[in-house]
CSV table of C-alpha atoms in Angstrom, one decimal:
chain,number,residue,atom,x,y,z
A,1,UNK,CA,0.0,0.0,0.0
A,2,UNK,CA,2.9,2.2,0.7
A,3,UNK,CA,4.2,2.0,-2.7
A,4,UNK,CA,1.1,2.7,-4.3
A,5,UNK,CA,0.7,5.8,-2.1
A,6,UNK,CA,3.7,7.2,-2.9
A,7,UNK,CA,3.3,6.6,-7.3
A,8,UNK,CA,0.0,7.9,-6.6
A,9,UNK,CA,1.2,11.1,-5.1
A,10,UNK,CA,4.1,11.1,-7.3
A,11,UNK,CA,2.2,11.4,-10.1
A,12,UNK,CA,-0.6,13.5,-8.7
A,13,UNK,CA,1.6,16.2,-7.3
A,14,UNK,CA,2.7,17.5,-11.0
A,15,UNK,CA,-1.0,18.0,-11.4
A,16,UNK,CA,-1.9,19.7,-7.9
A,17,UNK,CA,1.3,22.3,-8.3
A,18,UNK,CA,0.1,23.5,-11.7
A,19,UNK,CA,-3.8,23.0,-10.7
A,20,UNK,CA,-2.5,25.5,-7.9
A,21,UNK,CA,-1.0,28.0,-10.1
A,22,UNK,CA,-3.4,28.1,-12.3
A,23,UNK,CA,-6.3,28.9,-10.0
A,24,UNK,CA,-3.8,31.5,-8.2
A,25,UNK,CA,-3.5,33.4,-11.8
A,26,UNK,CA,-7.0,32.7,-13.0
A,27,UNK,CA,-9.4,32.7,-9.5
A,28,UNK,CA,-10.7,36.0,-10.1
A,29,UNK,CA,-11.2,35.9,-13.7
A,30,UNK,CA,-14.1,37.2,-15.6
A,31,UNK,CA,-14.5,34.5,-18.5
A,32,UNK,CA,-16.8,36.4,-20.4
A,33,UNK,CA,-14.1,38.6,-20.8
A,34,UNK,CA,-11.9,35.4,-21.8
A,35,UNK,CA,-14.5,34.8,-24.9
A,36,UNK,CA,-14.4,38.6,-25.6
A,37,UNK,CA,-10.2,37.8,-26.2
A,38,UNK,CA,-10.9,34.8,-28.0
A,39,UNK,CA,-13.1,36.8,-30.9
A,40,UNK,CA,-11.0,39.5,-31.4
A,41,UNK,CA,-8.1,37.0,-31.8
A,42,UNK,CA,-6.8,36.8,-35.4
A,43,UNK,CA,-7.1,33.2,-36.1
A,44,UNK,CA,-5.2,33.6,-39.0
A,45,UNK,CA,-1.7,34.1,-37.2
A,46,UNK,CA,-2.9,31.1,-34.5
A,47,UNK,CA,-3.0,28.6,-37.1
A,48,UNK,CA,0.0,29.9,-38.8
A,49,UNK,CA,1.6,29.5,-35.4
A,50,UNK,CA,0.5,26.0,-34.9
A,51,UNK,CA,2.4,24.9,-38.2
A,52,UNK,CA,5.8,25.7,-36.1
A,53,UNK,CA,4.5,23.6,-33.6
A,54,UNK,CA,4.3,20.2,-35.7
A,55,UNK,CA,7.4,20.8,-37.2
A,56,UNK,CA,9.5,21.8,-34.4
A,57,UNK,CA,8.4,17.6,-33.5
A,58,UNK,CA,8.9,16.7,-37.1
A,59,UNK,CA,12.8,18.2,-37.1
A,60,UNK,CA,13.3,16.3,-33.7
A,61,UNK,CA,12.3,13.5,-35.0
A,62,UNK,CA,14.9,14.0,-37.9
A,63,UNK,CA,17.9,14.6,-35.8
A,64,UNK,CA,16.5,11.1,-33.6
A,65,UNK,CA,17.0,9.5,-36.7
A,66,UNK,CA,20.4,10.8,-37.3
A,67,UNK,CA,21.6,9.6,-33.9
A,68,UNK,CA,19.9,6.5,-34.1
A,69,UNK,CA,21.8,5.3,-37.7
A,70,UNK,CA,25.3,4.8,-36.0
A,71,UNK,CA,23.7,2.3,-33.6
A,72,UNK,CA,23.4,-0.1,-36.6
A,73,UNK,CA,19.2,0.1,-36.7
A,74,UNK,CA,17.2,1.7,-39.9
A,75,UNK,CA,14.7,3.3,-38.3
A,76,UNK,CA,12.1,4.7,-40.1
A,77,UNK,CA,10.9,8.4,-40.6
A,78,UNK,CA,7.6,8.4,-40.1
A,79,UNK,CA,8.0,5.7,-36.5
A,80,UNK,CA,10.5,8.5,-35.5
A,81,UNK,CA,7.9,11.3,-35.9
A,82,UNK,CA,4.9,9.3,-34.4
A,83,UNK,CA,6.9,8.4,-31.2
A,84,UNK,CA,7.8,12.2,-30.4
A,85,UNK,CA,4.0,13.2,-31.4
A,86,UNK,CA,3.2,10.5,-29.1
A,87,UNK,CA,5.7,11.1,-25.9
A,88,UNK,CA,4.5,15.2,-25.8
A,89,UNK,CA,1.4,13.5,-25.8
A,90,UNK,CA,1.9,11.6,-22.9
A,91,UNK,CA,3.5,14.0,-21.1
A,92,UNK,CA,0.9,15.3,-20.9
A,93,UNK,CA,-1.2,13.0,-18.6
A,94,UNK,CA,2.5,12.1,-16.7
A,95,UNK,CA,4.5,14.1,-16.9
A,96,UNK,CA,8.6,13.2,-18.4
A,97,UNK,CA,7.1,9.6,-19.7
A,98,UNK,CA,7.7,11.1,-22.5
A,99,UNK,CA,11.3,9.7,-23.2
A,100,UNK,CA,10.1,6.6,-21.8
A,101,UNK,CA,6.9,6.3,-24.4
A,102,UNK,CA,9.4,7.5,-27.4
A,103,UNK,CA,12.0,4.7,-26.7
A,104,UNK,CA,9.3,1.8,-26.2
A,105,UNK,CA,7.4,3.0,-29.4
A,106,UNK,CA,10.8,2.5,-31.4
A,107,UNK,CA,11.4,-0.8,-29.3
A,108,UNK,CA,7.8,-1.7,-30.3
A,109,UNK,CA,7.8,-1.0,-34.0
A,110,UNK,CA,11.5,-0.9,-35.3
A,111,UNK,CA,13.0,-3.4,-32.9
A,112,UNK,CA,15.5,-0.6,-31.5
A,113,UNK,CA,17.0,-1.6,-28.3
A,114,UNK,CA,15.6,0.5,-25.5
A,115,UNK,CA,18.2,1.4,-23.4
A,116,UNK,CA,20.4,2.2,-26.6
A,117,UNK,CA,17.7,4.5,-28.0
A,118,UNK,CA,17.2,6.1,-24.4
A,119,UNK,CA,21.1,6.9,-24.5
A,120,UNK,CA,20.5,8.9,-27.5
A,121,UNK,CA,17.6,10.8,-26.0
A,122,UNK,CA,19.9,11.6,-23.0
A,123,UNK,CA,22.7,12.9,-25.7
A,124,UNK,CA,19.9,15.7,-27.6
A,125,UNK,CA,18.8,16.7,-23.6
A,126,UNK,CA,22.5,17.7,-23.2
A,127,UNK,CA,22.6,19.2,-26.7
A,128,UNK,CA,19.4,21.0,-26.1
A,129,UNK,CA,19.9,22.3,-22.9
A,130,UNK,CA,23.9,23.8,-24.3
A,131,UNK,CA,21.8,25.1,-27.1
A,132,UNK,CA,19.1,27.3,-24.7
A,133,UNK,CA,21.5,28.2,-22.4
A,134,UNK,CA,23.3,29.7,-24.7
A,135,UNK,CA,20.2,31.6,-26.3
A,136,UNK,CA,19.4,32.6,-23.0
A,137,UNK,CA,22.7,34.0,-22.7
A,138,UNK,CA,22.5,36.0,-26.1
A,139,UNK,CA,18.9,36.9,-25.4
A,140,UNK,CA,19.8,38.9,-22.1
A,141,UNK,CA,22.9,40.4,-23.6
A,142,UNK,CA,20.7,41.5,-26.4
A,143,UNK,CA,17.8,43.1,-24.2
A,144,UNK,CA,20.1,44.4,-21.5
A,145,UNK,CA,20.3,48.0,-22.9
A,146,UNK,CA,16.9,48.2,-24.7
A,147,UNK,CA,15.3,46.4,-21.4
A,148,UNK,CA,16.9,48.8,-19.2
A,149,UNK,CA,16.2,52.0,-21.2
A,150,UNK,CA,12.6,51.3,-21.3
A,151,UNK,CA,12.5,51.0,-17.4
A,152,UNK,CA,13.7,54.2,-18.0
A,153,UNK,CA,11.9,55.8,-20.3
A,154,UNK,CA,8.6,55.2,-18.9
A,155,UNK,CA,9.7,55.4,-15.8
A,156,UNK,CA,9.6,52.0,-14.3
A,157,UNK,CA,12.2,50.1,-12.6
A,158,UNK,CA,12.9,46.7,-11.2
A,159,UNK,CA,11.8,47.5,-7.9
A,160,UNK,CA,8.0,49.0,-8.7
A,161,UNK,CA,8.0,46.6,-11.1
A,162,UNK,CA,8.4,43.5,-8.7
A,163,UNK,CA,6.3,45.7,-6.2
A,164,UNK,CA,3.1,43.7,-8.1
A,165,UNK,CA,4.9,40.5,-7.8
A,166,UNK,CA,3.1,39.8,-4.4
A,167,UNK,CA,3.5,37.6,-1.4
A,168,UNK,CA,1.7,34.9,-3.2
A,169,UNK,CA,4.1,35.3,-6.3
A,170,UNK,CA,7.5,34.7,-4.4
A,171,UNK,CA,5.6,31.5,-2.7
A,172,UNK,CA,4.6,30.3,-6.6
A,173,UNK,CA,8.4,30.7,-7.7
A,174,UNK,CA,9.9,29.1,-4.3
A,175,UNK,CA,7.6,26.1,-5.1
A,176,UNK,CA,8.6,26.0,-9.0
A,177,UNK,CA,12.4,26.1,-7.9
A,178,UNK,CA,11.7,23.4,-5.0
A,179,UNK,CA,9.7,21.5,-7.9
A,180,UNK,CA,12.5,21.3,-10.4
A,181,UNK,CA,15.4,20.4,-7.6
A,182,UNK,CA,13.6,17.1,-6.7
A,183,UNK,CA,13.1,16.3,-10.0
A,184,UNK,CA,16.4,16.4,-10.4
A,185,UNK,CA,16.9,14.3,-7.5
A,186,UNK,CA,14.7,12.0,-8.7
A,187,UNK,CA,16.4,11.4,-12.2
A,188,UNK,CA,19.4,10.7,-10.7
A,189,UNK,CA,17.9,8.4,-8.0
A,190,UNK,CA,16.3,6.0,-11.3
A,191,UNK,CA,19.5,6.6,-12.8
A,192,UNK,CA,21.3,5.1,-10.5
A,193,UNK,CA,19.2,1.9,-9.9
A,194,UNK,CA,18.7,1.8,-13.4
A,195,UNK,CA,22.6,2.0,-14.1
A,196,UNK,CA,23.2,-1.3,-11.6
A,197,UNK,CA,22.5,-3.8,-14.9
A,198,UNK,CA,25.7,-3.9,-16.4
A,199,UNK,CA,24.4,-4.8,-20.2
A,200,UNK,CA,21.5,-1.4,-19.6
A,201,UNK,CA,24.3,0.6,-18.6
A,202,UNK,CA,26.8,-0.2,-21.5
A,203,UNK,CA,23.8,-0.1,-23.9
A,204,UNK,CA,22.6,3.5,-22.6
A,205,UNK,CA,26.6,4.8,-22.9
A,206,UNK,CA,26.4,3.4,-26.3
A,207,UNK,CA,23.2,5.6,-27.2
A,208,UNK,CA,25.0,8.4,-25.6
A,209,UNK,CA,28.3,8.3,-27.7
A,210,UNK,CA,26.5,7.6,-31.0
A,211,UNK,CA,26.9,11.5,-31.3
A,212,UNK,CA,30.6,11.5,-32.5
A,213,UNK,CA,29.9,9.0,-34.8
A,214,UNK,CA,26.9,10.5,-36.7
A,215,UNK,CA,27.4,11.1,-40.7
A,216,UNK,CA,26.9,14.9,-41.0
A,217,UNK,CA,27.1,16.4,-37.6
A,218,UNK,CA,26.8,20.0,-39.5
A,219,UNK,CA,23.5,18.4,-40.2
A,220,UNK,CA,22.9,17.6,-36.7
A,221,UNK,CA,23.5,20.5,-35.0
A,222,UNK,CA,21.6,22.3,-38.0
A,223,UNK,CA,18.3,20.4,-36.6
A,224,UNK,CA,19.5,21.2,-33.3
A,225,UNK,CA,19.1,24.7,-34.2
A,226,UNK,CA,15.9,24.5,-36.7
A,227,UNK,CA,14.2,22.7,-33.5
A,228,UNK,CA,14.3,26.0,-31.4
A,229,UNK,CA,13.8,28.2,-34.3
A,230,UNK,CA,10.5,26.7,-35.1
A,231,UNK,CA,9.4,26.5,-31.2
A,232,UNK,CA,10.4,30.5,-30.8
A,233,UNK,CA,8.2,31.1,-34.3
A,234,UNK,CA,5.8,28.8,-32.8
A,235,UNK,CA,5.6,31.0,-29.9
A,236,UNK,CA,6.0,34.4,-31.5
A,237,UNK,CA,3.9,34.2,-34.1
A,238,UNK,CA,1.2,33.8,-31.4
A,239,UNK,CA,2.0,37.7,-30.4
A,240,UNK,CA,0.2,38.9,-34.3
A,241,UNK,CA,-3.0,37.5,-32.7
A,242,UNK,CA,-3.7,40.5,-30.4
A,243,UNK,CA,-3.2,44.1,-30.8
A,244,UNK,CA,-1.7,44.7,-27.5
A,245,UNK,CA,1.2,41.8,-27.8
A,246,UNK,CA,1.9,42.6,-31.9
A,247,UNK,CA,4.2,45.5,-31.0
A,248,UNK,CA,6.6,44.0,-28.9
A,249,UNK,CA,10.0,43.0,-31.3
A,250,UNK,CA,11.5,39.6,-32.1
A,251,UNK,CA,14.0,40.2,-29.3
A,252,UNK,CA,11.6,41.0,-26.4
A,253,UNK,CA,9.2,38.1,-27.5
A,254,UNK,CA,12.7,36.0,-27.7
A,255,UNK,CA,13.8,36.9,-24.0
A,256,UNK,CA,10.3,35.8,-22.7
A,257,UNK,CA,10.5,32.6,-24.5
A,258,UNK,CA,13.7,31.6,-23.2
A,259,UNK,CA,12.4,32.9,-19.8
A,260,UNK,CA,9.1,30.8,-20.5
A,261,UNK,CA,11.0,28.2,-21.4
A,262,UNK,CA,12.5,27.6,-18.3
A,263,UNK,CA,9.5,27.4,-16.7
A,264,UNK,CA,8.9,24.5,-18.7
A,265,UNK,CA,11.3,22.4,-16.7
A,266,UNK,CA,8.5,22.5,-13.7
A,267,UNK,CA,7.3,19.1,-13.4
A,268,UNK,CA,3.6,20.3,-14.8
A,269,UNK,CA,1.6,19.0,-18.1
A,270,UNK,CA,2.8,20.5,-20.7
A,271,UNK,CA,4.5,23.1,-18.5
A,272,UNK,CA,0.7,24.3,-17.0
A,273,UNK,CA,1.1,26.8,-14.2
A,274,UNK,CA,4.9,28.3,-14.3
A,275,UNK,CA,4.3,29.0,-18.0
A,276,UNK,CA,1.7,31.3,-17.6
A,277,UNK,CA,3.3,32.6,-14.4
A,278,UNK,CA,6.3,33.0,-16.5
A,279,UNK,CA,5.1,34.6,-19.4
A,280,UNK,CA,2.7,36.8,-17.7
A,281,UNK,CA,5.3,38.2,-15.6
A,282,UNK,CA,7.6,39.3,-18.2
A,283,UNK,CA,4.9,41.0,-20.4
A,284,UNK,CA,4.2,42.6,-17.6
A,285,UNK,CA,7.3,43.7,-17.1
A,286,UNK,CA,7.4,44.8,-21.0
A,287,UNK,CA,4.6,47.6,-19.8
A,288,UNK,CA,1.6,44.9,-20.4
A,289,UNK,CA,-1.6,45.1,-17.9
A,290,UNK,CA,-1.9,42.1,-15.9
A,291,UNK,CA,-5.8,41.5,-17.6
A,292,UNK,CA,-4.0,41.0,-21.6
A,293,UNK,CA,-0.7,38.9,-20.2
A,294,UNK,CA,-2.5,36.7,-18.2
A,295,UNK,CA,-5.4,36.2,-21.0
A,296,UNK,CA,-2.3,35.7,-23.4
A,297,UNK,CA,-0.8,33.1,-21.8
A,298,UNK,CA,-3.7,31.3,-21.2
A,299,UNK,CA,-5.2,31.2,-24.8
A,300,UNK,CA,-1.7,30.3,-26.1
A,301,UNK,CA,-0.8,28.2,-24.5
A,302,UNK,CA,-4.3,25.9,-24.2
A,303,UNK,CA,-4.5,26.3,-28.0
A,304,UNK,CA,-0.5,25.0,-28.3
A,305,UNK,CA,-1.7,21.7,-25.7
A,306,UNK,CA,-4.7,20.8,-27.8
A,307,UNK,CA,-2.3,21.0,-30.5
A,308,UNK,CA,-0.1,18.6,-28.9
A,309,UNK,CA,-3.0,16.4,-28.0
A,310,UNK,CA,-4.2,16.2,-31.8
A,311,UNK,CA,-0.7,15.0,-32.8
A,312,UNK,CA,-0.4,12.6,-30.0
A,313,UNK,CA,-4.2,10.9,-31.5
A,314,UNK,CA,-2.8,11.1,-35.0
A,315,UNK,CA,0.5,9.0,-34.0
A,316,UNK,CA,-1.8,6.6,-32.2
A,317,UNK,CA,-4.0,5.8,-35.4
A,318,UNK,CA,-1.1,5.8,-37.7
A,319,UNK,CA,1.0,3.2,-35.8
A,320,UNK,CA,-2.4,1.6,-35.2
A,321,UNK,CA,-3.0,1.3,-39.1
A,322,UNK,CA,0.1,-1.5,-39.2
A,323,UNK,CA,1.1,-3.3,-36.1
A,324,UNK,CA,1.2,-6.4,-37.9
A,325,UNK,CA,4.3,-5.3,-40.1
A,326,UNK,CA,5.6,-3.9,-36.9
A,327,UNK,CA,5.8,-6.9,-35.3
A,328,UNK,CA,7.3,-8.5,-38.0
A,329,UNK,CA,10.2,-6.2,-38.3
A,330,UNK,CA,10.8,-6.2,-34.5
A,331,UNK,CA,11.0,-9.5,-34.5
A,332,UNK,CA,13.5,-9.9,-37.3
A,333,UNK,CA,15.4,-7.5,-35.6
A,334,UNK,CA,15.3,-9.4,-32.3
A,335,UNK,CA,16.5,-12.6,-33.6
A,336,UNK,CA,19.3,-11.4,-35.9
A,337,UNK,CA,20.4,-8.4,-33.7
A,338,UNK,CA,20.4,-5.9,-36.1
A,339,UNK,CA,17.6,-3.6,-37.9
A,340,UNK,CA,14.5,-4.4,-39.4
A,341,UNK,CA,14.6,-5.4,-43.3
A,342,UNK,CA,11.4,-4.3,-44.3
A,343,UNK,CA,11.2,-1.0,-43.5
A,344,UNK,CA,9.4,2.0,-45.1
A,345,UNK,CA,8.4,5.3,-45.0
């Protein structure tokens, strides 16, 4: 009984903390006023926002497939693409399964080792947390004089700014850092039990030096790139939708989605709670009222889920459509230790 206790609060917690947040920000909201937003929304620049979002997946799935080849398996394309659709999917419901669903969908349909294909998800985690650090980096340093001449200009500064960040706010962000630090902890803690078979272990290092040995790294760290080009267009194409986000520049909307970004690493669906904290907060701090950057962030970023949750559905029915052949192949691939023959697109 105790260890179902503790997976049922371990994976009811992620829910709770961004359940929490989200009635914090959203408590007092008049959601008439949310349907008012939602028709003067150009729906135009939403859907040309959600095209970023498919293939920010689709170029990850491109770059899986790149560090999968070295390994010695053929994976196929379109198995690649369904198995990230599906694991932001399923993040959704629990959240980080998602690595776990990606690598048992390969296992399941291409016959790729798990453990080898999990080392190669723990490689592009390194890669993409180098890569948004770094943008992070050049973000601030880009904003730093135009940030702090607008606090001048109209008068504001960091103090009266953070003077609306309340009591309640502080709380919110303690709990987000807290939040992220025992995920952490808990990584490492599966990590380590995971780490004690000595075949898993070799076959996870394996996955996780493929990197030096993949054809066209220029190639690699091209899709490395493309991946957080099409989540920032994703995300700042979203600002055309309403008058009162449309005038803030490419680097202001790029400093909140780094910013927003982080948030993401919150143990939350899809990010739920510190996202909207996140991104309200800095819109605020661009000169926003509080009513717009909280109705922003909410509309976004329920539209961007329900994207997420479409693709997940499609993935299902289009692995659904062959598991015969699936099988097949995985079982070739089993017995002779090496890809699957019949492969295709």
């Amino acid at each position: 009984m105790g260890t179902i206790a503790k997976k049922i609060l371990k994976n009811c917690l992620p829910f709770v903390l961004g359940i929490g947040i989200l009635w914090w920000m959203y408590h007092d909201t008049d959601w008439s006023e949310c349907m008012a937003y939602l028709h003067q929304m150009n729906w135009g620049w939403m859907l040309f926002s959600l095209v970023f979002g498919v293939l920010a997946q689709q170029v990850r799935a491109w770059r899986w497939k790149m560090a999968l080849a070295p390994l010695g398996v053929n994976t196929r394309r379109r198995v690649c693409e369904d198995a990230i659709f599906l694991s932001y999917a399923s993040s959704l419901v629990i959240p980080r399964i998602g690595e776990m669903m990606r690598c048992g969908t390969l296992k399941k349909y291409d016959g790729v080792s798990f453990s080898k294909a999990l080392g190669t998800v723990v490689t592009e985690r390194i890669v993409d947390c180098v890569v948004i650090v770094i943008l992070t980096a050049a973000a601030f340093l880009l904003q730093l004089t135009d940030f702090l001449h607008f606090l001048k200009q109209t008068g504001t500064d960091f103090g009266s700014s953070f003077s609306r960040y309340t009591g309640t706010g502080y709380l919110i962000t303690a709990v987000c850092a807290v939040a992220v630090i025992a995920l952490a902890a808990l990584f490492l803690r599966r990590f380590k039990v995971f780490s004690k078979s000595k075949d898993v272990l070799h076959n996870l290092w394996t996955g996780i030096i493929s990197l030096h040995r993949v054809k066209n790294l220029p190639l690699y760290f091209a899709y490395s790139l493309g991946i957080w080009a099409c989540y920032f267009l994703h995300f700042y194409t979203a600002f055309f939708c309403f008058d009162f986000t449309s005038g803030l520049n490419p680097a202001q909307a790029f400093l909140i989605f780094c910013i927003g970004t982080f948030a993401v690493l919150v143990p939350t669906p899809n990010g739920a709670g510190p996202w909207h904290f996140a991104v309200k907060t800095m819109l605020i701090l661009y000169g926003l009222a509080e009513e717009p950057a909280i109705m922003f962030a909410l509309i976004v970023h329920t539209i961007q889920t329900f994207e997420v949750i479409v693709l997940g559905v499609f993935a299902w029915y289009d692995l659904s459509r062959r598991p015969q052949v699936a099988a097949e192949d995985a079982a070739g691939a089993a017995e002779g230790g090496n890809s699957p023959t019949k492969l295709t697109l």
